[in-house]
mmCIF file of C-alpha atoms in Angstrom:
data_model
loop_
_atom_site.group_PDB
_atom_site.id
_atom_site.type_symbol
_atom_site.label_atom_id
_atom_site.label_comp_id
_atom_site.label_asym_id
_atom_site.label_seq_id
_atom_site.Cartn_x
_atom_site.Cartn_y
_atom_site.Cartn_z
ATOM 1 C CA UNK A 1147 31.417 79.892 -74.535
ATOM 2 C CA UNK A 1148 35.269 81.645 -75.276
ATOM 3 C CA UNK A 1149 35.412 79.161 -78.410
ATOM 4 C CA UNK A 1150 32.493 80.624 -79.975
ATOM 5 C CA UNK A 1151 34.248 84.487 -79.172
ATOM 6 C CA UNK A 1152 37.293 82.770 -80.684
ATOM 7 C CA UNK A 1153 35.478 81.817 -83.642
ATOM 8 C CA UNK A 1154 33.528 85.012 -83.887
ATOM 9 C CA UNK A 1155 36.958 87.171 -83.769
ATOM 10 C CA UNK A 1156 38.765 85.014 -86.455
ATOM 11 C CA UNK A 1157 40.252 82.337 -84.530
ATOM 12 C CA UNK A 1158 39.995 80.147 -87.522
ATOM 13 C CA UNK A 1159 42.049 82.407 -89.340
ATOM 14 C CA UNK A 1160 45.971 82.500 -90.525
ATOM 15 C CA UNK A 1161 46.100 86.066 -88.424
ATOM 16 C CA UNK A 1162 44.507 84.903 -85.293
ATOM 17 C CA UNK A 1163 45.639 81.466 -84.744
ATOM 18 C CA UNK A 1164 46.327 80.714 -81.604
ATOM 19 C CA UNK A 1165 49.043 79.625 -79.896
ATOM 20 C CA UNK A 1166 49.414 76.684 -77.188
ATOM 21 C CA UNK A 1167 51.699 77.082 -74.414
ATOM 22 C CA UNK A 1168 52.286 73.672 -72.322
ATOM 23 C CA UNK A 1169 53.596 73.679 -69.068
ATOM 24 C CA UNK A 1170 55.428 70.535 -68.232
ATOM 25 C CA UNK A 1171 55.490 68.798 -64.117
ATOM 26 C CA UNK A 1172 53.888 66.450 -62.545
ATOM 27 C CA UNK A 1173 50.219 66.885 -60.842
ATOM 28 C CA UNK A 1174 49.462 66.784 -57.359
ATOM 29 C CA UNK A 1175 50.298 68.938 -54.316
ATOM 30 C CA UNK A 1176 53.260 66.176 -53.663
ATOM 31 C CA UNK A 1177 55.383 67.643 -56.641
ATOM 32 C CA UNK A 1178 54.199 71.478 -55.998
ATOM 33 C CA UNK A 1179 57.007 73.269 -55.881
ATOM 34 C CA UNK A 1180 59.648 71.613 -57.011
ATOM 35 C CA UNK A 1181 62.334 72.084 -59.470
ATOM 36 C CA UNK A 1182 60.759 69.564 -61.947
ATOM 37 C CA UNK A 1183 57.333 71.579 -62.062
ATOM 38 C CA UNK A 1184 58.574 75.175 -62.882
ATOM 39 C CA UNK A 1185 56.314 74.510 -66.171
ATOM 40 C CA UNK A 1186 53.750 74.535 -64.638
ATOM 41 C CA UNK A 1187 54.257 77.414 -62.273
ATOM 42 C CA UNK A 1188 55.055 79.474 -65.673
ATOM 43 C CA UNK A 1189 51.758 78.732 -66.954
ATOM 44 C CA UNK A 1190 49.673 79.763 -63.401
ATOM 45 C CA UNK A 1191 51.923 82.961 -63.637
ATOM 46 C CA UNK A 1192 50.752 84.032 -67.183
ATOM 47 C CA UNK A 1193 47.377 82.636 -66.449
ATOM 48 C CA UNK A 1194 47.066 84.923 -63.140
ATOM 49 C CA UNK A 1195 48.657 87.944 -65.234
ATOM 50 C CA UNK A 1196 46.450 87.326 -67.760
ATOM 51 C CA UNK A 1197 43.231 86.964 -65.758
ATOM 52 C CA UNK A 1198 42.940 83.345 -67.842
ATOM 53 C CA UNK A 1199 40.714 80.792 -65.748
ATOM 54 C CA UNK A 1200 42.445 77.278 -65.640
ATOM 55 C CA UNK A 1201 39.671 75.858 -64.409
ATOM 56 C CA UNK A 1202 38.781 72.837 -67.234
ATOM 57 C CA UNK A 1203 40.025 69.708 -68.451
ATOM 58 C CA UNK A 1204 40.572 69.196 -71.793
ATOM 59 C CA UNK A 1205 42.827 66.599 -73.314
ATOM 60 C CA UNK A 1206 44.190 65.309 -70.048
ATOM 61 C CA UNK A 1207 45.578 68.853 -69.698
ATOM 62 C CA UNK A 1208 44.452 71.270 -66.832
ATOM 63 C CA UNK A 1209 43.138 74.027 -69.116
ATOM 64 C CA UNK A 1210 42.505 77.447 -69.890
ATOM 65 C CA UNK A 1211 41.865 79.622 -73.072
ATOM 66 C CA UNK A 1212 41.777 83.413 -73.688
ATOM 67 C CA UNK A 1213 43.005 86.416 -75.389
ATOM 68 C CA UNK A 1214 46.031 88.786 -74.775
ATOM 69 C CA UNK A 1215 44.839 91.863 -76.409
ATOM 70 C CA UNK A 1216 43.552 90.327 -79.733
ATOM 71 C CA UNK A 1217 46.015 87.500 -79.768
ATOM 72 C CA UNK A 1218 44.244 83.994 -78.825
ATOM 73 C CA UNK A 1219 45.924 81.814 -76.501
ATOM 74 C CA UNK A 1220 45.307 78.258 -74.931
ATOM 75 C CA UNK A 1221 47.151 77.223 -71.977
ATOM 76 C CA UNK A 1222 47.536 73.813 -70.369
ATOM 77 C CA UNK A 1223 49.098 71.943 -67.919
ATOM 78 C CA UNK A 1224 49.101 68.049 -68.304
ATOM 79 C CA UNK A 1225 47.876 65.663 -65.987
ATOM 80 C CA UNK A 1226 50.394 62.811 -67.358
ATOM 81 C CA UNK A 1227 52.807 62.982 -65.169
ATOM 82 C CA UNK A 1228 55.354 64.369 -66.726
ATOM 83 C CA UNK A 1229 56.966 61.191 -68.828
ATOM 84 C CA UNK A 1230 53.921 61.171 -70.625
ATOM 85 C CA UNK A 1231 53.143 64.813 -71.141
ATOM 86 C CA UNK A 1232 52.817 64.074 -75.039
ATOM 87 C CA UNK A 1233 50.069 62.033 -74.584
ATOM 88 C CA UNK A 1234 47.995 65.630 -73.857
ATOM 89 C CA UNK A 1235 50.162 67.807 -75.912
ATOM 90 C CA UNK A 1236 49.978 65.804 -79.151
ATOM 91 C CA UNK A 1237 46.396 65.800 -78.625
ATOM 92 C CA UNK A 1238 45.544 69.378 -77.989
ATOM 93 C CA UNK A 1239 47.427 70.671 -81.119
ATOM 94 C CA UNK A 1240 45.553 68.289 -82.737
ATOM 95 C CA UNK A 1241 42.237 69.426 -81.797
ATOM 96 C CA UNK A 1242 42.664 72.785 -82.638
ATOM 97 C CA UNK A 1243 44.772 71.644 -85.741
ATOM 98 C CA UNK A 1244 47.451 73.579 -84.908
ATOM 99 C CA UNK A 1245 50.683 73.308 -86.829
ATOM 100 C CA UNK A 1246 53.916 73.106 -84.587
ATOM 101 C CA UNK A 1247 54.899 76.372 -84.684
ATOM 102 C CA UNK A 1248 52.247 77.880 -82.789
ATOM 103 C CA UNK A 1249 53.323 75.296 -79.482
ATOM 104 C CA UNK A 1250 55.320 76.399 -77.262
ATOM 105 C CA UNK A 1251 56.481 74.551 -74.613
ATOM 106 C CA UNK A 1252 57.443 75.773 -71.063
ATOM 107 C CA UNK A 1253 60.065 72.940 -68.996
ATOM 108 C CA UNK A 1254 62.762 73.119 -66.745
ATOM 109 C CA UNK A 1255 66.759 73.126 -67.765
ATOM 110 C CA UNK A 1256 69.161 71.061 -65.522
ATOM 111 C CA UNK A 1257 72.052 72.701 -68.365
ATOM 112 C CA UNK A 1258 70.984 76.273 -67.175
ATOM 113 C CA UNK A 1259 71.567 78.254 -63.981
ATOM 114 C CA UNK A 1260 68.941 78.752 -61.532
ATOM 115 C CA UNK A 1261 66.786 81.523 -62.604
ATOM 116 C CA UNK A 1262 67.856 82.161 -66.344
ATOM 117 C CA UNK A 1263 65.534 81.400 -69.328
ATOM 118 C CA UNK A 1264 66.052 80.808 -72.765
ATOM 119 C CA UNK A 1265 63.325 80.774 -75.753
ATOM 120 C CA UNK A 1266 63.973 78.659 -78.720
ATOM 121 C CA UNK A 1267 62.182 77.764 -81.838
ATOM 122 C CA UNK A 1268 63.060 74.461 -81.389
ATOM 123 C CA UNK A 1269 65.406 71.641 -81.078
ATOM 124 C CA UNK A 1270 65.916 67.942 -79.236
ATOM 125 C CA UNK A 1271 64.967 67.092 -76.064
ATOM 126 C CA UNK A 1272 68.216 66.717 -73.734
ATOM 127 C CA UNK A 1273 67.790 63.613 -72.030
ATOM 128 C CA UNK A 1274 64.522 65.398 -70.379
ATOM 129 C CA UNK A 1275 61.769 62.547 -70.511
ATOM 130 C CA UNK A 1276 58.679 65.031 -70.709
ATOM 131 C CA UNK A 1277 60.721 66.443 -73.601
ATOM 132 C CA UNK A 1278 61.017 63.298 -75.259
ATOM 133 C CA UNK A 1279 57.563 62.094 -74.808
ATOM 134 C CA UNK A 1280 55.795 65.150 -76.838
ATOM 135 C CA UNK A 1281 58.399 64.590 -79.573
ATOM 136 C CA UNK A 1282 57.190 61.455 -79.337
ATOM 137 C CA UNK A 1283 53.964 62.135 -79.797
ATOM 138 C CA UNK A 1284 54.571 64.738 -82.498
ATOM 139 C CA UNK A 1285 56.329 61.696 -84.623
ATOM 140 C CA UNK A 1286 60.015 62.559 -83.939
ATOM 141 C CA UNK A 1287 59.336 65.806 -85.148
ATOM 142 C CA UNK A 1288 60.797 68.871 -82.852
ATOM 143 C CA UNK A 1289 60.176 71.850 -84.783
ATOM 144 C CA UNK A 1290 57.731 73.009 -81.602
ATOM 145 C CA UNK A 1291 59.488 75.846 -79.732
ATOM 146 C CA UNK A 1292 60.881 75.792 -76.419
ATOM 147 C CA UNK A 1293 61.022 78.385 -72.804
ATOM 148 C CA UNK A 1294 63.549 76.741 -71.190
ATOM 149 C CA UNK A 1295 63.800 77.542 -67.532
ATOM 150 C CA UNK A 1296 67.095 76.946 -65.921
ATOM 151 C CA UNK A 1297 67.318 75.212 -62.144
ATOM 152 C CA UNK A 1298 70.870 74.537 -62.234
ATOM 153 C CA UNK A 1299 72.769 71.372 -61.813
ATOM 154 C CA UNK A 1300 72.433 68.986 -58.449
ATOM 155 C CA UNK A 1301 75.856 69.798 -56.011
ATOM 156 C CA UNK A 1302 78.232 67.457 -55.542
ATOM 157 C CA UNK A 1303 77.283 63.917 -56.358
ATOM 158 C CA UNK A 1304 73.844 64.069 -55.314
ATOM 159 C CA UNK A 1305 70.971 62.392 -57.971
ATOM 160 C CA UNK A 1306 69.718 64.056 -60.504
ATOM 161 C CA UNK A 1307 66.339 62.775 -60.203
ATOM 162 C CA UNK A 1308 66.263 63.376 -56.648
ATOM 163 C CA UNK A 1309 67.340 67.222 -57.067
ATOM 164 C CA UNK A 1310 64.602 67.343 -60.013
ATOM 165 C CA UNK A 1311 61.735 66.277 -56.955
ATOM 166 C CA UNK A 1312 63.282 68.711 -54.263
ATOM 167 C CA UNK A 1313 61.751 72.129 -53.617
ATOM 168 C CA UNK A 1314 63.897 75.561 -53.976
ATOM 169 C CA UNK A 1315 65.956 76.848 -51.098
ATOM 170 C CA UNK A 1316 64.810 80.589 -50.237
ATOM 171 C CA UNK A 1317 67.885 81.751 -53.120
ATOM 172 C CA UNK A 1318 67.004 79.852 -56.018
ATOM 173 C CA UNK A 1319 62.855 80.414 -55.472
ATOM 174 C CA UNK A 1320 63.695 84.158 -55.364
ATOM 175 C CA UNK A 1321 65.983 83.740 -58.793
ATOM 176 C CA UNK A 1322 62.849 81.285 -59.520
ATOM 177 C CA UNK A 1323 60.271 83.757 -58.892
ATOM 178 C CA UNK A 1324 62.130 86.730 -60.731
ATOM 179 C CA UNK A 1325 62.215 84.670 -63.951
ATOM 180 C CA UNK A 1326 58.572 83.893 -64.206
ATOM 181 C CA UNK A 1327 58.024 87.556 -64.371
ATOM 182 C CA UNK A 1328 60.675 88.100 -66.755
ATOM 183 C CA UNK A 1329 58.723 85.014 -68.519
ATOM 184 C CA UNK A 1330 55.580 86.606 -68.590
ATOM 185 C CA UNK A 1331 56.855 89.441 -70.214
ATOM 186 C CA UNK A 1332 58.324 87.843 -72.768
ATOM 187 C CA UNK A 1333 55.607 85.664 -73.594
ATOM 188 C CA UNK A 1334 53.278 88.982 -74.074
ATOM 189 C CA UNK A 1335 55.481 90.243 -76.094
ATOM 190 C CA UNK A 1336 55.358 87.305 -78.380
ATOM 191 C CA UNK A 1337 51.675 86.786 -78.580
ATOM 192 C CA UNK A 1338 52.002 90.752 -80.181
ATOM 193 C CA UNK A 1339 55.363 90.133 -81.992
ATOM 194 C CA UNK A 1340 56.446 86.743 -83.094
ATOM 195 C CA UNK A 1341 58.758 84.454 -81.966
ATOM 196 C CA UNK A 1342 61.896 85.433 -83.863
ATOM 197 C CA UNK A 1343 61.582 89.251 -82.889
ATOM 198 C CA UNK A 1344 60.392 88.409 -78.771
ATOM 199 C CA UNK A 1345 63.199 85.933 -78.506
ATOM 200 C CA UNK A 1346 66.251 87.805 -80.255
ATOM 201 C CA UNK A 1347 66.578 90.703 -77.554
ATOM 202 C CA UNK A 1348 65.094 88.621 -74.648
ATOM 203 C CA UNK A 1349 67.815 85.796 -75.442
ATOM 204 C CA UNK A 1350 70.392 88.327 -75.361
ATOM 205 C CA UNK A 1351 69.397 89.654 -72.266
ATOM 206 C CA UNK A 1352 69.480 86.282 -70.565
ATOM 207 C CA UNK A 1353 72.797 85.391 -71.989
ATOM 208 C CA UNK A 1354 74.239 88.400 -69.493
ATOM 209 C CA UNK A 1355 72.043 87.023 -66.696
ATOM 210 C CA UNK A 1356 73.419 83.573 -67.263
ATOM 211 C CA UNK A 1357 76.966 84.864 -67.315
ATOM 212 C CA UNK A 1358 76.294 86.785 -64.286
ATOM 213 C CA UNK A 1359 74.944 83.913 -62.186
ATOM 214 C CA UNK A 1360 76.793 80.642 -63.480
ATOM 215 C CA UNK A 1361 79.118 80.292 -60.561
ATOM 216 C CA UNK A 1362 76.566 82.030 -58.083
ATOM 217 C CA UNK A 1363 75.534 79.181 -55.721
ATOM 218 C CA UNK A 1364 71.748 78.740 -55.715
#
């Protein structure tokens, strides 16, 4: 089994411990697609790049664990629905007793434009209910970090919620598309770098993306 390999190449250790990255949607082919569920697509993106099997359930999380290079890495995507994603996350990092700043969580970012990302070490959870509930579930605490993955703001008047459960136009799922690459990369680069050093440049490259796009309609 990988756990055992984990164990047998220091997974236990301070060096080696891995970190959890948690993809927030909602399950089901119903929701595929859609704004709310770019979480999730982030995490089959580094799984496929990665050649990472989600292909178990663990902690009502789809799940998958490997290494990048000889950084370990557990992936999941919770079954929840995505109001009560803490109800798997707090669970996972318990299991492998991880403290919170090896989670990361991947969710998407009415405040940013379609297509730009932003990493953070942490912070509160903007009126975004999956958000909420894995603070929750880590007892108020947010010191977890963040890839927050912009879809822009609903035109006109239109619902929030309803723009959240709509699929991308052929614009925004090519912006869409482009950033889970740019994702991937930057999540590599963290499993062989840190957080503070993989999000510095990245965040300043997405800062000039975000100005670039902000009144680009998607």
């Amino acid at each position: 089994m990988l756990i055992n390999g984990f164990l047998r190449r220091g997974f236990c250790t301070a060096v080696a411990r891995p970190w959890l990255f948690v993809g927030l949607g909602n399950p089901g082919d119903k929701y595929k697609g859609t704004r709310h569920n770019v979480g999730f697509e982030m995490i089959d993106a580094f799984a496929e790049s990665q050649g990472i099997s989600m292909n178990t359930v663990h902690c009502k999380a789809t799940f998958g664990q490997g290494f990048v290079g000889d950084a370990p890495v557990l992936l999941a995507k919770p079954q929840t629905y995505m109001n009560l994603s803490g109800e798997s996350t707090g669970p996972l990092a318990a299991y492998y007793k991880l403290p919170l700043n090896r989670v990361l969580v991947f969710h998407d970012d009415l405040g940013l434009p379609c297509g730009v990302l932003r990493l953070r070490h942490n912070g509160g959870h903007g009126g975004h209910n999956g958000l909420k509930s894995v603070m929750n579930n880590f007892r108020g605490n947010r010191e977890f970090a963040r890839l927050r993955i912009g879809i822009g703001r609903p035109p006109g008047q239109m619902d929030p919620k309803a723009f959240l459960l709509q699929k991308f136009n052929a614009i925004a799922r090519e912006r869409i598309d482009t950033a889970l690459q740019e994702g991937v990369e930057v999540l590599k680069l963290l499993l062989s770098k840190g957080l503070t050093e993989s999000s510095r440049h990245f965040n300043t490259i997405q800062k000039y993306k975000h100005i670039r796009l902000q009144n680009m309609p998607a």
